[in-house]
Short mmCIF file of C-alpha atoms and ligand atoms in Angstrom, two decimals:
data_model
loop_
_atom_site.label_atom_id
_atom_site.label_comp_id
_atom_site.label_asym_id
_atom_site.label_seq_id
_atom_site.Cartn_x
_atom_site.Cartn_y
_atom_site.Cartn_z
CA UNK A 1 49.29 -74.60 -81.10
CA UNK A 2 46.89 -74.12 -77.43
CA UNK A 3 48.60 -74.86 -74.29
CA UNK A 4 45.04 -75.88 -72.48
CA UNK A 5 42.36 -77.46 -72.83
CA UNK A 6 39.51 -75.05 -72.19
CA UNK A 7 40.63 -72.02 -73.40
CA UNK A 8 40.93 -74.40 -77.07
CA UNK A 9 37.13 -75.28 -76.71
CA UNK A 10 36.01 -72.03 -75.47
CA UNK A 11 37.66 -70.57 -79.17
CA UNK A 12 35.81 -73.42 -80.64
CA UNK A 13 32.88 -72.78 -79.73
CA UNK A 14 32.61 -69.03 -79.71
CA UNK A 15 33.61 -70.10 -83.77
CA UNK A 16 30.72 -71.89 -84.21
CA UNK A 17 28.51 -70.10 -82.87
CA UNK A 18 29.64 -67.61 -85.33
CA UNK A 19 28.16 -69.66 -88.40
CA UNK A 20 25.50 -71.55 -85.96
CA UNK A 21 23.20 -68.80 -84.10
CA UNK A 22 20.55 -72.19 -83.06
CA UNK A 23 22.76 -73.94 -80.51
CA UNK A 24 22.03 -71.10 -78.47
CA UNK A 25 18.51 -72.24 -78.57
CA UNK A 26 19.24 -75.83 -78.07
CA UNK A 27 21.15 -75.04 -75.23
CA UNK A 28 19.25 -73.28 -73.64
CA UNK A 29 16.28 -76.02 -74.27
CA UNK A 30 17.79 -78.53 -73.05
CA UNK A 31 20.61 -76.55 -70.12
CA UNK A 32 17.46 -73.71 -68.77
CA UNK A 33 15.64 -76.12 -66.56
CA UNK A 34 19.08 -78.34 -64.79
CA UNK A 35 21.23 -76.21 -62.02
CA UNK A 36 23.96 -77.54 -64.44
CA UNK A 37 25.60 -76.31 -67.96
CA UNK A 38 24.97 -78.73 -70.64
CA UNK A 39 27.75 -81.22 -71.13
CA UNK A 40 29.95 -81.87 -74.70
CA UNK A 41 29.96 -85.53 -75.75
CA UNK A 42 32.53 -84.38 -78.64
CA UNK A 43 32.81 -81.91 -81.46
CA UNK A 44 33.98 -82.66 -85.06
CA UNK A 45 36.09 -81.68 -87.64
CA UNK A 46 37.36 -82.35 -91.11
CA UNK A 47 40.31 -82.29 -93.60
CA UNK A 48 41.69 -83.13 -96.85
CA UNK A 49 44.44 -86.21 -96.79
CA UNK A 50 46.83 -83.84 -97.70
CA UNK A 51 50.50 -83.82 -96.27
CA UNK A 52 49.64 -80.68 -95.28
CA UNK A 53 46.45 -80.57 -93.70
CA UNK A 54 45.17 -84.24 -93.25
CA UNK A 55 44.04 -85.21 -89.89
CA UNK A 56 47.26 -86.46 -87.87
CA UNK A 57 48.24 -81.91 -88.16
CA UNK A 58 44.70 -81.11 -86.83
CA UNK A 59 44.34 -84.38 -84.32
CA UNK A 60 48.68 -82.93 -83.03
CA UNK A 61 47.09 -79.60 -82.03
CA UNK A 62 44.54 -81.80 -78.90
CA UNK A 63 47.63 -84.43 -78.36
CA UNK A 64 49.38 -80.49 -77.13
CA UNK A 65 46.84 -80.57 -74.48
CA UNK A 66 46.94 -84.30 -73.09
CA UNK A 67 44.47 -85.86 -76.18
CA UNK A 68 45.22 -89.55 -76.42
CA UNK A 69 44.76 -91.61 -80.18
CA UNK A 70 42.03 -94.12 -79.96
CA UNK A 71 40.11 -95.59 -81.95
CA UNK A 72 39.75 -94.96 -86.29
CA UNK A 73 36.83 -96.12 -88.57
CA UNK A 74 36.26 -96.75 -92.76
CA UNK A 75 34.18 -94.88 -94.40
CA UNK A 76 34.10 -95.98 -98.44
CA UNK A 77 31.31 -94.84 -99.79
CA UNK A 78 32.15 -91.62 -98.34
CA UNK A 79 35.47 -91.98 -99.01
CA UNK A 80 36.73 -90.73 -95.44
CA UNK A 81 38.52 -92.27 -93.29
CA UNK A 82 38.32 -91.07 -89.43
CA UNK A 83 40.01 -91.11 -85.49
CA UNK A 84 38.84 -90.26 -82.26
CA UNK A 85 41.29 -88.75 -79.69
CA UNK A 86 40.12 -88.62 -75.74
CA UNK A 87 41.72 -86.69 -72.54
CA UNK A 88 42.84 -87.95 -69.50
CA UNK A 89 40.07 -85.90 -68.03
CA UNK A 90 36.63 -88.49 -68.92
CA UNK A 91 34.08 -84.60 -68.18
CA UNK A 92 36.32 -83.04 -71.98
CA UNK A 93 34.47 -82.92 -75.06
CA UNK A 94 36.57 -86.11 -77.34
CA UNK A 95 37.37 -85.38 -80.20
CA UNK A 96 36.42 -87.15 -83.91
CA UNK A 97 38.43 -85.78 -87.27
CA UNK A 98 38.22 -86.91 -90.02
CA UNK A 99 40.59 -86.60 -93.91
CA UNK A 100 38.91 -87.25 -97.23
CA UNK A 101 40.72 -89.55 -99.11
CA UNK A 102 41.49 -86.82 -101.37
CA UNK A 103 43.24 -89.84 -104.77
CA UNK A 104 39.78 -92.30 -104.35
CA UNK A 105 38.78 -88.67 -105.55
CA UNK A 106 38.55 -86.53 -109.53
CA UNK A 107 40.69 -85.39 -111.04
CA UNK A 108 38.55 -82.52 -111.14
CA UNK A 109 38.11 -82.42 -107.10
CA UNK A 110 41.94 -83.28 -106.81
CA UNK A 111 42.69 -80.01 -109.09
CA UNK A 112 39.91 -77.39 -106.95
CA UNK A 113 41.47 -78.76 -103.43
CA UNK A 114 45.07 -78.71 -104.36
CA UNK A 115 44.18 -75.53 -105.30
CA UNK A 116 42.36 -74.62 -102.08
CA UNK A 117 45.48 -75.86 -99.94
CA UNK A 118 48.29 -73.84 -101.89
CA UNK A 119 46.19 -71.15 -100.25
CA UNK A 120 47.37 -72.35 -96.90
CA UNK A 121 51.33 -71.56 -95.76
CA UNK A 122 52.52 -73.23 -93.58
CA UNK A 123 52.50 -72.05 -90.80
CA UNK A 124 49.52 -71.24 -89.91
CA UNK A 125 48.96 -75.08 -89.56
CA UNK A 126 50.24 -75.07 -86.34
CA UNK A 127 49.31 -71.96 -85.13
CA UNK A 128 47.52 -71.05 -81.82
CA UNK A 129 43.92 -69.88 -83.91
CA UNK A 130 44.28 -72.70 -87.43
CA UNK A 131 41.48 -75.13 -85.31
CA UNK A 132 39.61 -72.44 -86.08
CA UNK A 133 40.96 -71.04 -88.72
CA UNK A 134 37.75 -70.81 -91.25
CA UNK A 135 39.52 -71.51 -95.37
CA UNK A 136 42.57 -70.49 -96.86
CA UNK A 137 41.95 -69.33 -99.95
CA UNK A 138 38.22 -69.02 -101.54
CA UNK A 139 35.61 -70.58 -104.29
CA UNK A 140 33.10 -69.79 -105.89
CA UNK A 141 29.59 -70.57 -105.07
CA UNK A 142 30.10 -72.54 -109.20
CA UNK A 143 32.88 -74.45 -107.98
CA UNK A 144 30.48 -75.50 -104.47
CA UNK A 145 28.14 -76.33 -106.55
CA UNK A 146 30.93 -78.31 -108.59
CA UNK A 147 32.06 -80.48 -105.45
CA UNK A 148 28.71 -80.42 -103.96
CA UNK A 149 27.91 -83.28 -107.24
CA UNK A 150 30.64 -84.92 -106.69
CA UNK A 151 31.52 -84.84 -102.63
CA UNK A 152 28.77 -82.95 -100.01
CA UNK A 153 32.19 -83.45 -97.50
CA UNK A 154 34.03 -82.25 -100.43
CA UNK A 155 31.84 -78.83 -100.85
CA UNK A 156 31.32 -78.51 -97.05
CA UNK A 157 35.19 -77.28 -96.49
CA UNK A 158 35.50 -76.06 -99.50
CA UNK A 159 32.94 -73.96 -97.89
CA UNK A 160 33.63 -73.83 -94.15
CA UNK A 161 37.20 -74.56 -94.20
CA UNK A 162 38.59 -75.47 -90.78
CA UNK A 163 35.85 -75.48 -87.75
CA UNK A 164 34.12 -77.42 -85.38
CA UNK A 165 31.10 -78.85 -87.81
CA UNK A 166 29.12 -79.76 -84.51
CA UNK A 167 29.41 -80.15 -80.89
CA UNK A 168 27.64 -82.68 -78.75
CA UNK A 169 25.53 -82.53 -75.82
CA UNK A 170 25.94 -85.24 -73.67
CA UNK A 171 21.93 -86.80 -73.00
CA UNK A 172 24.52 -88.87 -69.84
CA UNK A 173 24.42 -85.46 -67.70
CA UNK A 174 21.15 -83.60 -68.76
CA UNK A 175 18.88 -83.82 -66.02
CA UNK A 176 15.65 -84.24 -67.79
CA UNK A 177 16.04 -86.22 -70.15
CA UNK A 178 16.42 -89.81 -69.97
CA UNK A 179 16.39 -91.35 -73.75
CA UNK A 180 16.92 -90.04 -76.99
CA UNK A 181 13.50 -89.73 -78.41
CA UNK A 182 12.21 -87.58 -74.99
CA UNK A 183 15.16 -85.38 -76.48
CA UNK A 184 14.55 -85.77 -80.04
CA UNK A 185 10.57 -84.60 -79.37
CA UNK A 186 11.45 -81.63 -77.40
CA UNK A 187 13.81 -80.41 -80.03
CA UNK A 188 11.14 -81.28 -82.07
CA UNK A 189 8.41 -79.63 -81.31
CA UNK A 190 10.42 -76.21 -80.28
CA UNK A 191 11.25 -76.62 -84.43
CA UNK A 192 14.05 -77.86 -85.30
CA UNK A 193 14.34 -79.80 -88.15
CA UNK A 194 15.97 -83.36 -87.92
CA UNK A 195 18.69 -85.98 -89.36
CA UNK A 196 15.76 -87.82 -90.32
CA UNK A 197 19.47 -90.33 -92.99
CA UNK A 198 19.20 -93.80 -91.07
CA UNK A 199 16.26 -93.30 -89.55
CA UNK A 200 16.21 -89.83 -86.66
CA UNK A 201 17.84 -92.27 -83.91
CA UNK A 202 21.08 -93.64 -84.99
CA UNK A 203 22.45 -96.43 -83.18
CA UNK A 204 21.28 -98.72 -80.17
CA UNK A 205 21.97 -99.59 -76.89
CA UNK A 206 23.68 -103.12 -78.37
CA UNK A 207 26.17 -100.88 -79.95
CA UNK A 208 26.13 -98.87 -76.85
CA UNK A 209 26.08 -95.50 -78.58
CA UNK A 210 22.46 -93.59 -79.58
CA UNK A 211 22.96 -90.20 -81.62
CA UNK A 212 20.81 -88.16 -83.42
CA UNK A 213 21.06 -84.42 -84.23
CA UNK A 214 20.09 -81.28 -85.87
CA UNK A 215 20.32 -80.51 -89.71
CA UNK A 216 22.75 -77.33 -90.43
CA UNK A 217 21.66 -74.46 -90.02
CA UNK A 218 21.80 -71.71 -93.05
CA UNK A 219 24.61 -69.37 -92.98
CA UNK A 220 25.75 -67.04 -95.96
CA UNK A 221 28.99 -67.47 -96.51
CA UNK A 222 31.03 -64.80 -99.34
CA UNK A 223 32.33 -66.92 -102.11
CA UNK A 224 33.95 -64.91 -105.38
CA UNK A 225 31.23 -64.72 -107.81
CA UNK A 226 28.47 -63.68 -104.71
CA UNK A 227 27.08 -64.15 -101.51
CA UNK A 228 24.45 -66.92 -101.09
CA UNK A 229 23.27 -69.05 -97.99
CA UNK A 230 24.98 -72.42 -97.46
CA UNK A 231 24.79 -75.31 -94.58
CA UNK A 232 26.43 -74.64 -92.45
CA UNK A 233 27.13 -76.52 -88.61
CA UNK A 234 25.10 -78.46 -86.47
CA UNK A 235 24.03 -80.00 -83.15
CA UNK A 236 24.71 -83.86 -82.17
CA UNK A 237 22.24 -85.48 -79.07
CA UNK A 238 24.89 -88.42 -77.90
CA UNK A 239 23.06 -91.23 -74.92
CA UNK A 240 26.07 -93.57 -73.91
CA UNK A 241 26.13 -97.02 -72.02
CA UNK A 242 27.66 -99.43 -70.05
CA UNK A 243 30.25 -101.83 -71.33
CA UNK A 244 30.14 -104.76 -70.26
CA UNK A 245 32.73 -103.53 -66.54
CA UNK A 246 30.43 -101.33 -65.78
CA UNK A 247 32.53 -98.46 -67.59
CA UNK A 248 30.29 -95.35 -70.34
CA UNK A 249 31.24 -97.15 -74.10
CA UNK A 250 33.41 -94.14 -75.21
CA UNK A 251 34.56 -95.10 -78.76
CA UNK A 252 32.43 -94.63 -82.35
CA UNK A 253 30.06 -96.40 -84.18
CA UNK A 254 31.28 -95.67 -88.17
CA UNK A 255 27.45 -97.11 -89.22
CA UNK A 256 25.87 -94.09 -86.85
CA UNK A 257 28.68 -91.90 -88.43
CA UNK A 258 28.31 -92.70 -91.76
CA UNK A 259 25.18 -91.13 -91.30
CA UNK A 260 26.01 -87.88 -89.44
CA UNK A 261 28.23 -86.42 -91.40
CA UNK A 262 24.96 -86.42 -94.12
CA UNK A 263 23.33 -83.40 -91.04
CA UNK A 264 25.66 -81.27 -93.73
CA UNK A 265 23.41 -81.52 -96.23
CA UNK A 266 21.12 -79.27 -97.68
CA UNK A 267 17.61 -78.72 -95.71
C1 OOG B 1 31.56 -85.99 -88.61
C2 OOG B 1 30.10 -87.43 -88.49
C3 OOG B 1 30.05 -88.58 -87.50
C4 OOG B 1 29.59 -89.23 -84.88
O1 OOG B 1 29.36 -89.00 -84.15
O2 OOG B 1 29.58 -90.26 -85.35
C5 OOG B 1 29.78 -87.78 -86.45
C6 OOG B 1 31.61 -85.02 -88.78
O3 OOG B 1 30.13 -84.91 -89.11
O4 OOG B 1 32.64 -84.36 -89.66
O5 OOG B 1 29.90 -87.10 -85.89
NI1 NI B 2 29.53 -86.20 -83.76
#
């Protein structure tokens, strides 16, 4: 495991860029007109609720660099469970980790995923690079498509594995954008397709969080039966509002998160 939070995020970021070239352009678009670097509100990772690699196994890597568990979220229809983590230094990105509840899925999906998990070396899970180690298995494109019929999340995991599936620009810290609508307009003008599931803007000032996201880049994957371009990772944008106590809200909103997951759907 890492013992330094910044080096962990540097590695997660460069691994994310390998399959998300649009992220560099998003940074240029939103950050080039300001002096300071773009601040990331949070990142997200995905896994399965199997004891070998459940969300706590991923969380351990963040706890080792000073993160604490803060909230939990349920997604009935997508069969997902998630927790979020915060660092004692509020300038460090928050972390959102979800897991697919395998026992709620079909026997067929469970069998495919069990085989994938079999491919993971026990020691790989605590290794320094686990959170950006990608897949520890290789599925066929046929299997990917089969998973896609039941769970887009499971299909995404089968192709991409362990990596940040998105970084999130904090709109609060952008010098030249005040509203999420202005950010969305700049993205659309520059040709980035947005995730419109549930509307371009998810959430509201009332729930203290507004979010939007691009649709994932498409990137080639080497499947066992050939190379195919499929959705990889995306960029999210978040604007947080003050709680009655005057502090920024730091949690997530399940109804909005439910739609953000769909940013890895095919365009
Ligand atoms: C996470 C989706 C939820 C948010 O900010 O609400 C999320 C995912 O796609 O893995 O990131
Ligand atoms: Ni997010």
